[in-house]
PDB file of N, CA and C in Angstrom:
ATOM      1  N   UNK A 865     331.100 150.904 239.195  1.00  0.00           N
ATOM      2  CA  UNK A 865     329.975 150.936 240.104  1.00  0.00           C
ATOM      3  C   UNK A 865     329.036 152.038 239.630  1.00  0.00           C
ATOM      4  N   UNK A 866     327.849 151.673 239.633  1.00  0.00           N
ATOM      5  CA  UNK A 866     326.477 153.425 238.952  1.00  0.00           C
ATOM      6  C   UNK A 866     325.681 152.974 240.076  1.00  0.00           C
ATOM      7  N   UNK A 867     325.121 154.406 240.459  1.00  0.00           N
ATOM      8  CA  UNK A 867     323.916 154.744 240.871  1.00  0.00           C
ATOM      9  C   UNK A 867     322.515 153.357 240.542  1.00  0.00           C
ATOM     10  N   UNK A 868     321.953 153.620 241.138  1.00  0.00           N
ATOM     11  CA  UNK A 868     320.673 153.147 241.043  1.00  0.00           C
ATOM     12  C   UNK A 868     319.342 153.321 241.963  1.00  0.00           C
ATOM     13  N   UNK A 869     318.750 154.147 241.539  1.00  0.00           N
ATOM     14  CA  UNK A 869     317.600 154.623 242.345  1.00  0.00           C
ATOM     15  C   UNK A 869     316.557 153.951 241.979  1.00  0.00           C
ATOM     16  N   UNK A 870     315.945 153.424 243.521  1.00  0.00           N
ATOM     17  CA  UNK A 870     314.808 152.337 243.451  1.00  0.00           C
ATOM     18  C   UNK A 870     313.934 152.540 244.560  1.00  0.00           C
ATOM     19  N   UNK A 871     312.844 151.993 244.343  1.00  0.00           N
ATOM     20  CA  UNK A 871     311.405 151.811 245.408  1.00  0.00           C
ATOM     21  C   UNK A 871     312.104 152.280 247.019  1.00  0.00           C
ATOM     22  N   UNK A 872     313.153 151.396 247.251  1.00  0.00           N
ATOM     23  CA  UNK A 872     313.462 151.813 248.629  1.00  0.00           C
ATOM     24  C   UNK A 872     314.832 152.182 248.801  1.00  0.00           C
ATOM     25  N   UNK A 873     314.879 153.511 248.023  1.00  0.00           N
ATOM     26  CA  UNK A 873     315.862 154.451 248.226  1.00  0.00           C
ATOM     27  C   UNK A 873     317.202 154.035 247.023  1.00  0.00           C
ATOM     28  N   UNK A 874     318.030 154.554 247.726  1.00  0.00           N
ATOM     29  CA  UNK A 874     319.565 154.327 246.755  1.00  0.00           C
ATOM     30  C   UNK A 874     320.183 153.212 247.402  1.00  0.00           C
ATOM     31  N   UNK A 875     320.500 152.361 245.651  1.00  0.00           N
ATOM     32  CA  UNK A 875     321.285 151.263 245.516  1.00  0.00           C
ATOM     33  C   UNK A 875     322.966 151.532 245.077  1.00  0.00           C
ATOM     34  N   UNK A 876     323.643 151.355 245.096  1.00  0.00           N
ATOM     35  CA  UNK A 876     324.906 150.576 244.160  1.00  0.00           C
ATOM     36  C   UNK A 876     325.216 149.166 243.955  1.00  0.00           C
ATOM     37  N   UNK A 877     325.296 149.277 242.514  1.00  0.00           N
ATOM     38  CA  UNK A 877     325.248 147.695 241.779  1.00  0.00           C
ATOM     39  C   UNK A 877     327.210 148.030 241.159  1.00  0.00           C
ATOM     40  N   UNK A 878     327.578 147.014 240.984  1.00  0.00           N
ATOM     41  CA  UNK A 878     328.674 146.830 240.079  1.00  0.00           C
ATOM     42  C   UNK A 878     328.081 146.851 238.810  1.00  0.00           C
ATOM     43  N   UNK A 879     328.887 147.568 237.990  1.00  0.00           N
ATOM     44  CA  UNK A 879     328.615 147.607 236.563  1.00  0.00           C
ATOM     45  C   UNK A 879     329.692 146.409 235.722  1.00  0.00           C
ATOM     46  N   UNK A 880     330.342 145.881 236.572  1.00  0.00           N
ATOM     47  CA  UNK A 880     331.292 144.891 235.585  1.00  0.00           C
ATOM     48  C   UNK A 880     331.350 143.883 236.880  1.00  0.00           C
ATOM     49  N   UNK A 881     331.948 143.010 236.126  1.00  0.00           N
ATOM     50  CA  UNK A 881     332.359 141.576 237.292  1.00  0.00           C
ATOM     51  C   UNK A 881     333.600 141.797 238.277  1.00  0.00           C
ATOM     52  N   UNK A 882     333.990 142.860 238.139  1.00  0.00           N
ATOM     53  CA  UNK A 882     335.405 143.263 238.591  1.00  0.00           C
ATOM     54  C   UNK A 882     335.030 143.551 240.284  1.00  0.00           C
ATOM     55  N   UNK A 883     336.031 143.338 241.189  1.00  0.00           N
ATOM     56  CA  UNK A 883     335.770 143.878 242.041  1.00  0.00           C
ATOM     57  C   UNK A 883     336.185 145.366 242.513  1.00  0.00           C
ATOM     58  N   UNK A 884     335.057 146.082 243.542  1.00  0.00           N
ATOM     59  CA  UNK A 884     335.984 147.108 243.724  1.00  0.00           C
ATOM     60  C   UNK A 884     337.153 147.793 243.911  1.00  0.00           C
ATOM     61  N   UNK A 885     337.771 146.893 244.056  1.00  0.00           N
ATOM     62  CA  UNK A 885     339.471 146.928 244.552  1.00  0.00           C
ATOM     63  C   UNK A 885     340.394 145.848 244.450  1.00  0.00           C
ATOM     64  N   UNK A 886     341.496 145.780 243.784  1.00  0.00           N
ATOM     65  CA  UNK A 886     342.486 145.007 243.730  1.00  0.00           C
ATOM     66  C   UNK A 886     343.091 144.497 245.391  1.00  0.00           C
ATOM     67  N   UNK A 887     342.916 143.494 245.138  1.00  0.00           N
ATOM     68  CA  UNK A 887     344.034 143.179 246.597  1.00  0.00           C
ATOM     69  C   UNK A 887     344.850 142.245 245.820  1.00  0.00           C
ATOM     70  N   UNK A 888     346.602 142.385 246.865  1.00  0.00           N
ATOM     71  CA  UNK A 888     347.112 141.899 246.397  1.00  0.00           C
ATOM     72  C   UNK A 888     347.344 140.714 247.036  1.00  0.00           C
ATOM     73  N   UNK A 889     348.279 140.141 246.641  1.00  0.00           N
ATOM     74  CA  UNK A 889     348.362 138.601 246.361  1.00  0.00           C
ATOM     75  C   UNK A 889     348.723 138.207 247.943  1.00  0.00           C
ATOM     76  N   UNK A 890     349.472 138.703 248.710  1.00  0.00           N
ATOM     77  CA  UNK A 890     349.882 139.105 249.889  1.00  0.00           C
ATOM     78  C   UNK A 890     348.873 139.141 250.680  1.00  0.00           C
ATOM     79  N   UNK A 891     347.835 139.933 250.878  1.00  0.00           N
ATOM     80  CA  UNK A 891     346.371 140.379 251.304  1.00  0.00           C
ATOM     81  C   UNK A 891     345.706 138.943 251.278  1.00  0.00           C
ATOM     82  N   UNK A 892     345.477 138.687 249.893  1.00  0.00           N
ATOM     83  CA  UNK A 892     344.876 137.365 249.695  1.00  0.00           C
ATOM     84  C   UNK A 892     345.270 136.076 250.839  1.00  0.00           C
ATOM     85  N   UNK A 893     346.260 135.870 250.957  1.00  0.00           N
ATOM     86  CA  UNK A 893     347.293 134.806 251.779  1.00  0.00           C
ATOM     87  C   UNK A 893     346.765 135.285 253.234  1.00  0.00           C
ATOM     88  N   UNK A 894     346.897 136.228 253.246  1.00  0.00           N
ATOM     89  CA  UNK A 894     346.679 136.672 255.017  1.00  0.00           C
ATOM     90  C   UNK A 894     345.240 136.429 255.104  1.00  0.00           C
ATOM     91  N   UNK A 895     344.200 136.770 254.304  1.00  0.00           N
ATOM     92  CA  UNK A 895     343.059 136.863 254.194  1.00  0.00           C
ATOM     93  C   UNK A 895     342.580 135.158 254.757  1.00  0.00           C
ATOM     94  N   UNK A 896     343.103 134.982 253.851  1.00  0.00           N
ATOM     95  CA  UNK A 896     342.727 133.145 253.800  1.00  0.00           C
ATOM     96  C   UNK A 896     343.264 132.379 254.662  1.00  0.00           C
ATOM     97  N   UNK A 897     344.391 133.284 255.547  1.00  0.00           N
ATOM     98  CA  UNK A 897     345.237 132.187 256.654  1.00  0.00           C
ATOM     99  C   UNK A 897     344.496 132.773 258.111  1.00  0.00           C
ATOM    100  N   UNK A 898     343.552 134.182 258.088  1.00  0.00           N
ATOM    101  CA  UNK A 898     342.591 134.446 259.252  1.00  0.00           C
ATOM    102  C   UNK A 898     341.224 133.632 258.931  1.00  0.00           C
ATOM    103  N   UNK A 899     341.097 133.544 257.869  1.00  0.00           N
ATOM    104  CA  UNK A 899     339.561 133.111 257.446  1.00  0.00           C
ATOM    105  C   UNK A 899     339.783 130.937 257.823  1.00  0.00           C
ATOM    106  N   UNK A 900     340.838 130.459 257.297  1.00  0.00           N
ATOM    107  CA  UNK A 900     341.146 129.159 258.193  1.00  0.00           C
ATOM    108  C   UNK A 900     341.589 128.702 259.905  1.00  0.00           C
ATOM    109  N   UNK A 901     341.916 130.089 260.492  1.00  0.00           N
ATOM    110  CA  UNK A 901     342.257 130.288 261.917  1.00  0.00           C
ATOM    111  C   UNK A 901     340.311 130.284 262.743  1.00  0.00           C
ATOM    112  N   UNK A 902     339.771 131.153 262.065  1.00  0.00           N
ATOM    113  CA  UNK A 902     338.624 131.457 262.243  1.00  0.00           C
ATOM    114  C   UNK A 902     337.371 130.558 261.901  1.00  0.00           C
ATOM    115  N   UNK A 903     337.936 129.829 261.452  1.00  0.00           N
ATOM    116  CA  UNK A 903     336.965 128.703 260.823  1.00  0.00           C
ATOM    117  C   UNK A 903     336.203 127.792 261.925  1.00  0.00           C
ATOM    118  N   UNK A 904     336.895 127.893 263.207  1.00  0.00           N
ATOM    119  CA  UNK A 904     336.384 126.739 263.700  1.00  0.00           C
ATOM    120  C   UNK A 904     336.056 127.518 265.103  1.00  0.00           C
ATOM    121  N   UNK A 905     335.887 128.710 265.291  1.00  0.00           N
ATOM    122  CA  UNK A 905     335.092 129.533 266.675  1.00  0.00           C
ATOM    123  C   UNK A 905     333.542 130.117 265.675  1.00  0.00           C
ATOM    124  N   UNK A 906     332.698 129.697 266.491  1.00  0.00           N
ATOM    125  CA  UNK A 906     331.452 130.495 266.616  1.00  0.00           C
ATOM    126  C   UNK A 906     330.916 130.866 267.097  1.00  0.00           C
ATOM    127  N   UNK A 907     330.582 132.035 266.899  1.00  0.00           N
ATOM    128  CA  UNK A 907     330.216 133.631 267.533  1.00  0.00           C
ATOM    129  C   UNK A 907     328.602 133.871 267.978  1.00  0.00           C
ATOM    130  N   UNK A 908     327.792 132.189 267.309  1.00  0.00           N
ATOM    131  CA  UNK A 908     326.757 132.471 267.733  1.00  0.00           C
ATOM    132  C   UNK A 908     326.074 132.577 268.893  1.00  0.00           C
ATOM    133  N   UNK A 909     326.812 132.259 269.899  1.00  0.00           N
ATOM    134  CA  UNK A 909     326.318 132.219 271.418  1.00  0.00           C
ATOM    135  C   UNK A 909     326.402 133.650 271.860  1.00  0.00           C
ATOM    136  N   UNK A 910     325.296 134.233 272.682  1.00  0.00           N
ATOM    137  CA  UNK A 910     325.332 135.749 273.313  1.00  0.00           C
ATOM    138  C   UNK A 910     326.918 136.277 274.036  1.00  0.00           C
ATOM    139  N   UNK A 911     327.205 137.348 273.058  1.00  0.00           N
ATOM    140  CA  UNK A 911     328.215 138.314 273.668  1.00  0.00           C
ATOM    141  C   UNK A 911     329.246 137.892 272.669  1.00  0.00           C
ATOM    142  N   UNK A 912     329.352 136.845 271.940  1.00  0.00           N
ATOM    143  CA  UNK A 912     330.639 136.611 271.064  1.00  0.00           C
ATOM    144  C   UNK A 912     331.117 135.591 271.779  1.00  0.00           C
ATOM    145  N   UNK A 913     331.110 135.095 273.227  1.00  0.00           N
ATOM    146  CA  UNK A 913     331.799 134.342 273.584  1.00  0.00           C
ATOM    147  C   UNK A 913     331.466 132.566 273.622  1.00  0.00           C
ATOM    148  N   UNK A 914     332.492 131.711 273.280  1.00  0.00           N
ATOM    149  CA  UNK A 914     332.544 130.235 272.910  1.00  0.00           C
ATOM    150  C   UNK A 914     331.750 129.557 273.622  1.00  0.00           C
ATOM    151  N   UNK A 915     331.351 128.547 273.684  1.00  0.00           N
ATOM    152  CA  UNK A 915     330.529 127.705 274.547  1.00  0.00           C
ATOM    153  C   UNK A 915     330.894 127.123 275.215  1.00  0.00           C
ATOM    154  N   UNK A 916     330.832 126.431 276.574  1.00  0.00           N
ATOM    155  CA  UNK A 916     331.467 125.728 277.412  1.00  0.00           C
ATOM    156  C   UNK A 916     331.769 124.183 276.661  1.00  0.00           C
ATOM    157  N   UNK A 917     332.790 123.575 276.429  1.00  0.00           N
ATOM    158  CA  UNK A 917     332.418 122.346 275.989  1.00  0.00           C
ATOM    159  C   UNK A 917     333.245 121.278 277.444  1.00  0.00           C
ATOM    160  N   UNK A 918     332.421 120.787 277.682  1.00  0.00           N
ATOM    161  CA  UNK A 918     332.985 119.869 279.209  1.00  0.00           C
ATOM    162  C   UNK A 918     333.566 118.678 278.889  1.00  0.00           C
ATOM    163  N   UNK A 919     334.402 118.615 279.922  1.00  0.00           N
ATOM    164  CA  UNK A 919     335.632 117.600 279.112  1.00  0.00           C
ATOM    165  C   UNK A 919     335.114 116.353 279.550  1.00  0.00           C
ATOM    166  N   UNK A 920     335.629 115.766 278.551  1.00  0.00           N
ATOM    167  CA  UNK A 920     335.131 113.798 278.884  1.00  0.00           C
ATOM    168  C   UNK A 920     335.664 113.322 279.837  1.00  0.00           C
ATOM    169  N   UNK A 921     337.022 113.918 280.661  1.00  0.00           N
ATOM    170  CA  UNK A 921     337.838 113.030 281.686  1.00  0.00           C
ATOM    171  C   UNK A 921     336.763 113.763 283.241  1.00  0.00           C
ATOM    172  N   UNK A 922     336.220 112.431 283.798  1.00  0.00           N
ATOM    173  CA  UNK A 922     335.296 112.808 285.032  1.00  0.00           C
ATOM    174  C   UNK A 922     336.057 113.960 286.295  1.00  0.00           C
ATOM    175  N   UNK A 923     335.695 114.748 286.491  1.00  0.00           N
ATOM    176  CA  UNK A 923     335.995 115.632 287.828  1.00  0.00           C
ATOM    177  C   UNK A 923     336.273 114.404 289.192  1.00  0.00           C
ATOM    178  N   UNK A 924     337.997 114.624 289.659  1.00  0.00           N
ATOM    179  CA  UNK A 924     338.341 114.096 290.346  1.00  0.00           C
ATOM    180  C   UNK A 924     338.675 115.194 291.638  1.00  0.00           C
ATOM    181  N   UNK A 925     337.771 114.415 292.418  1.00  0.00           N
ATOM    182  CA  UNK A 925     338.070 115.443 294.021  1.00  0.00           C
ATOM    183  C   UNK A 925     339.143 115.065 294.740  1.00  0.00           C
ATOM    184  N   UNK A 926     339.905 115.282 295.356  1.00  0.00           N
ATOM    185  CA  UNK A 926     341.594 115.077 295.947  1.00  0.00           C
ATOM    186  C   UNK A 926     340.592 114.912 297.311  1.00  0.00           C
ATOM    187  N   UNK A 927     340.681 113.865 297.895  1.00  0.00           N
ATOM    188  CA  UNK A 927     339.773 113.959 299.223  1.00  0.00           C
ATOM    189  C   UNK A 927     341.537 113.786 300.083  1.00  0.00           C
ATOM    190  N   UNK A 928     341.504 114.307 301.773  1.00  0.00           N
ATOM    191  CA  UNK A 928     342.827 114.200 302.559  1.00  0.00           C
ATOM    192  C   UNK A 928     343.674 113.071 302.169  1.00  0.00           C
ATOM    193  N   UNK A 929     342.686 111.467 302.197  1.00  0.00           N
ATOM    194  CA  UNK A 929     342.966 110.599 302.083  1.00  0.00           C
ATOM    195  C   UNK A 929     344.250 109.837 300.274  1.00  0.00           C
ATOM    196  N   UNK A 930     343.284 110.546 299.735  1.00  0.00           N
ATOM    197  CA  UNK A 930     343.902 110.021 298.304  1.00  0.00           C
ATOM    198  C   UNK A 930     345.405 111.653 297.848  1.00  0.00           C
ATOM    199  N   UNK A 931     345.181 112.497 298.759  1.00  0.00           N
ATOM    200  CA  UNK A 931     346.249 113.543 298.834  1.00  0.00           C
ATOM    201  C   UNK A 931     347.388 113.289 299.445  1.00  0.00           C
ATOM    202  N   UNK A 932     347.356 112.184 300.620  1.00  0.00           N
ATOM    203  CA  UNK A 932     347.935 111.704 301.600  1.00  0.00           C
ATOM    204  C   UNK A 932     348.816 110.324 300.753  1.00  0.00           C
ATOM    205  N   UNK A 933     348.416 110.204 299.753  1.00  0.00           N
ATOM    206  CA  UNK A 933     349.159 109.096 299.020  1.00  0.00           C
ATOM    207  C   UNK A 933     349.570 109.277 298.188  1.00  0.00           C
ATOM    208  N   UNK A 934     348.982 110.863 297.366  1.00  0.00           N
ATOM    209  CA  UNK A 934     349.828 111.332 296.456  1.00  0.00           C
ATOM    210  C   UNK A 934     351.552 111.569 296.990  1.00  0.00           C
ATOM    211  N   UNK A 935     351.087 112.445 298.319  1.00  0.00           N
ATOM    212  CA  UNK A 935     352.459 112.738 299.176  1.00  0.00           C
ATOM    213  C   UNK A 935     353.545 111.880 299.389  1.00  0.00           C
ATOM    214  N   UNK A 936     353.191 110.682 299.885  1.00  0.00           N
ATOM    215  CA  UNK A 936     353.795 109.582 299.832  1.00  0.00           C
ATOM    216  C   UNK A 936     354.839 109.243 298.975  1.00  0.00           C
ATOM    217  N   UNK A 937     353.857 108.801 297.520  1.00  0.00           N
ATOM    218  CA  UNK A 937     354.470 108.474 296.310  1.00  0.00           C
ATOM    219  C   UNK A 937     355.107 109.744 296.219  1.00  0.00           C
ATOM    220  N   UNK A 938     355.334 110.814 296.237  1.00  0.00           N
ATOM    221  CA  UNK A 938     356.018 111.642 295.640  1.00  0.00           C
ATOM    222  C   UNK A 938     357.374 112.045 296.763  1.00  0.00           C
ATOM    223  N   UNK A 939     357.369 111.377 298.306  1.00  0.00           N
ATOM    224  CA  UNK A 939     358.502 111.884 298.937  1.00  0.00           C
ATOM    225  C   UNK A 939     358.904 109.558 298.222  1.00  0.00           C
ATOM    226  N   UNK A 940     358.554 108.936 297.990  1.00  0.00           N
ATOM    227  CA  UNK A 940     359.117 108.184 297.229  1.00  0.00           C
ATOM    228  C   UNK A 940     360.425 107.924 296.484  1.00  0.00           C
ATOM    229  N   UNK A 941     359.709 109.191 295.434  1.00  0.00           N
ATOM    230  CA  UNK A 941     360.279 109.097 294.767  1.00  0.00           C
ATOM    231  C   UNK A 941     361.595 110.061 294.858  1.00  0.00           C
ATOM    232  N   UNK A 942     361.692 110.658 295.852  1.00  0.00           N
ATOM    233  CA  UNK A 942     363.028 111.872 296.095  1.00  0.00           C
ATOM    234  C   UNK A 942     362.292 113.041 296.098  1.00  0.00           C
ATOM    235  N   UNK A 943     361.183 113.404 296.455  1.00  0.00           N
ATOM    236  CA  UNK A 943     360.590 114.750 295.919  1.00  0.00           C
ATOM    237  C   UNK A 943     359.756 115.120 294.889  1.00  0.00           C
ATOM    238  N   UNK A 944     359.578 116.436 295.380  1.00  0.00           N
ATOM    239  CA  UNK A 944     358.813 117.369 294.048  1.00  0.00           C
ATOM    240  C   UNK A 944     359.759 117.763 292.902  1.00  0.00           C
ATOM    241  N   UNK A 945     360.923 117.753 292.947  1.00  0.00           N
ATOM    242  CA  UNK A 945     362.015 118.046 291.967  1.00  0.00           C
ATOM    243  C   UNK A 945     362.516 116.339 290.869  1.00  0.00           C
ATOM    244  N   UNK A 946     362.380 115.232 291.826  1.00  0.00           N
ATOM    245  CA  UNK A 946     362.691 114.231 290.789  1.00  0.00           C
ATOM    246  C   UNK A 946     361.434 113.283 291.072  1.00  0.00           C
ATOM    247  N   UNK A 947     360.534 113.649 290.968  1.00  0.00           N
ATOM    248  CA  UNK A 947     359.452 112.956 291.006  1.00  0.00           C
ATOM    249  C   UNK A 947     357.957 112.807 289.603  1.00  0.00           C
ATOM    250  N   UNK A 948     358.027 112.157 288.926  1.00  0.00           N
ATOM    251  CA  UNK A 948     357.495 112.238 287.670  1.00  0.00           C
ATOM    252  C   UNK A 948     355.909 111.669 287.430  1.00  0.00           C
ATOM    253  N   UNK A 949     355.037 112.349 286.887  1.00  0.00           N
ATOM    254  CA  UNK A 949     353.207 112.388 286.758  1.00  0.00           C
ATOM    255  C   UNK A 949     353.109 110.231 286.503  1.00  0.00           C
ATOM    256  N   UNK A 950     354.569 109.955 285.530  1.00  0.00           N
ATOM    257  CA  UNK A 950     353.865 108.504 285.589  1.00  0.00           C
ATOM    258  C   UNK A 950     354.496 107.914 286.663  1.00  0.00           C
ATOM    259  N   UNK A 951     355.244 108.004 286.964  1.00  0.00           N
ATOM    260  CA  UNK A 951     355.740 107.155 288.418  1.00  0.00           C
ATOM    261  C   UNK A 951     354.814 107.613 289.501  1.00  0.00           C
ATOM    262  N   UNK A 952     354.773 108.742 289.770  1.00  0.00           N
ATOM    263  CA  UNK A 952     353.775 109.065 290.996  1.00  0.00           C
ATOM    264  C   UNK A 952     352.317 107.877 290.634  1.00  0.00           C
ATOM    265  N   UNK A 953     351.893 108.161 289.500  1.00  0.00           N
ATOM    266  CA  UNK A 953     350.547 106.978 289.034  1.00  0.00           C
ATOM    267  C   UNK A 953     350.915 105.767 289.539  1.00  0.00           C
ATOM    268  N   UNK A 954     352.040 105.361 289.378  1.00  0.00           N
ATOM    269  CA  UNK A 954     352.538 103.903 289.348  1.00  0.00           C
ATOM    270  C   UNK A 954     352.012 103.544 290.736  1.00  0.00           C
ATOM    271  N   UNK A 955     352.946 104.209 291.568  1.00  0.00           N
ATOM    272  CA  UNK A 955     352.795 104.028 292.810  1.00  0.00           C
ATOM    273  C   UNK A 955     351.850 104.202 293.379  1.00  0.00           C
ATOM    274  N   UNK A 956     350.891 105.520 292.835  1.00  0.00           N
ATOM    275  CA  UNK A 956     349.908 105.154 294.056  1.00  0.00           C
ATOM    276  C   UNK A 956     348.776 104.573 293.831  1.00  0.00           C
ATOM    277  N   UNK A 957     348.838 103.849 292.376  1.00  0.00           N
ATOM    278  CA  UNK A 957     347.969 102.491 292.173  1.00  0.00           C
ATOM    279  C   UNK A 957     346.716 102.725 292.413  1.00  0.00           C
ATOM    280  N   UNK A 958     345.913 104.076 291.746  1.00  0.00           N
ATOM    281  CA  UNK A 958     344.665 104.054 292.438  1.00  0.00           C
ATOM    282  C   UNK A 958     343.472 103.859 290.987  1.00  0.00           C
ATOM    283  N   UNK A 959     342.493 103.076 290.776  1.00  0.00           N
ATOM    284  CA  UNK A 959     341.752 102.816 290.044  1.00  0.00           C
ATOM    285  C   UNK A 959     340.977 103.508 289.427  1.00  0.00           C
ATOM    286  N   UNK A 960     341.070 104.842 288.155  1.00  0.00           N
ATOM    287  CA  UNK A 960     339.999 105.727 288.203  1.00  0.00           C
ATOM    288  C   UNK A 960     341.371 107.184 287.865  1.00  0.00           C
ATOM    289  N   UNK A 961     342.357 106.534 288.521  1.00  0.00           N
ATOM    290  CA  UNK A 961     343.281 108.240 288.650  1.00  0.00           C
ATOM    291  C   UNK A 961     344.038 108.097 287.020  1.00  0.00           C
ATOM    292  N   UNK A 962     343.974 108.858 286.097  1.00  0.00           N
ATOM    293  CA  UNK A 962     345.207 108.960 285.184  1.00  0.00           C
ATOM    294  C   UNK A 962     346.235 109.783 285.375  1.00  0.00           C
ATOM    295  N   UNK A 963     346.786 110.027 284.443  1.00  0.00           N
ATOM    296  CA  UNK A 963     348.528 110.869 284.439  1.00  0.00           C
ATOM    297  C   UNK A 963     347.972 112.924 284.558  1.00  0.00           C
ATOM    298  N   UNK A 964     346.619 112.348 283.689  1.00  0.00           N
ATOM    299  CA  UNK A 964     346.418 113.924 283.599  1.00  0.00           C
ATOM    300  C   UNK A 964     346.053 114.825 285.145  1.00  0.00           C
ATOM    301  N   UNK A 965     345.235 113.598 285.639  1.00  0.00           N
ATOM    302  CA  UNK A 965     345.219 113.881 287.109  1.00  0.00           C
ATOM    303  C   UNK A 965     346.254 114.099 287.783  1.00  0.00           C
ATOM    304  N   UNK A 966     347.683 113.058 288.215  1.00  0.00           N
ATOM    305  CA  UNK A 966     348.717 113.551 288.551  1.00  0.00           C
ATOM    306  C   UNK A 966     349.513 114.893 287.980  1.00  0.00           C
ATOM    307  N   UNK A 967     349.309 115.057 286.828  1.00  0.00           N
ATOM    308  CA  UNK A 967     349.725 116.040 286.454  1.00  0.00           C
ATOM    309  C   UNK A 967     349.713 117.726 286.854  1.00  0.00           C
ATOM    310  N   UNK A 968     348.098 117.348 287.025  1.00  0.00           N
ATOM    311  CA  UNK A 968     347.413 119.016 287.390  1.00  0.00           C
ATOM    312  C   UNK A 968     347.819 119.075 288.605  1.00  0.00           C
ATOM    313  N   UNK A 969     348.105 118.264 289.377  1.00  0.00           N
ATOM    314  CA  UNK A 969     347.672 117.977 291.266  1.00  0.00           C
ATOM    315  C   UNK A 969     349.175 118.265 291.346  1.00  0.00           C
ATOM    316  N   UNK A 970     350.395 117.818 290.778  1.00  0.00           N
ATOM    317  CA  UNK A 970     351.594 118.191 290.602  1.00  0.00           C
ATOM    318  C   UNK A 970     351.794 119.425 290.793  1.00  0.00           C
ATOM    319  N   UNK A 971     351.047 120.397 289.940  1.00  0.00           N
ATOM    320  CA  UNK A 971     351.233 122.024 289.840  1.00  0.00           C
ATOM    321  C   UNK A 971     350.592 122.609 291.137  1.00  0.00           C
ATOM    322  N   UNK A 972     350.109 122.329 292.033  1.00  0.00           N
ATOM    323  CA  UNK A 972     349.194 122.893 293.174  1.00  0.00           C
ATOM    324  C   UNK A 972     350.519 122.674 293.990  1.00  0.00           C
TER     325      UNK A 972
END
């Protein structure tokens, strides 16, 4: 690496193709296994943080009525302990509801 003094102040240039520092082979691997982890977040939105991306499955509201049949199907089936996201679906046969829906509504 040399000096180089220019129009707007002090430079450093490499004097050979070499880089400043050896890394080792180890370094390299880690390097390249954060730089493929990292590959797919971008930082360009204000503050660093990701963008909302909204999910394709439509927002389902649990109105008393369609809660009242979840209940059902699920004392059905023996309970909250042997009672399962596709059987609960089965049963309560509703047009519009998937598994992922039973699923979440399961955990409440």
């Amino acid at each position: 690496m040399k000096r180089v003094d220019g129009d707007s102040g002090l430079k450093w240039s490499l004097s050979s193709s070499r880089s400043i520092y050896s890394e080792s082979s180890a370094m390299r691997v880690a390097r390249r296994r954060m730089d493929e982890n990292l590959a797919g977040i971008s930082l360009k939105s204000p503050g660093g943080v990701r963008p909302y991306v909204r999910s394709k499955m439509p927002r389902l509201r649990w109105t008393p009525d369609l809660h009242s049949c979840f209940e059902h199907a699920v004392q059905r089936l023996g309970g909250e302990d042997r009672a399962t996201p596709k059987m609960v679906l089965q049963i309560m046969d509703v047009k519009g509801l998937t598994i992922s829906h039973v699923k979440s509504h399961l955990q409440v």
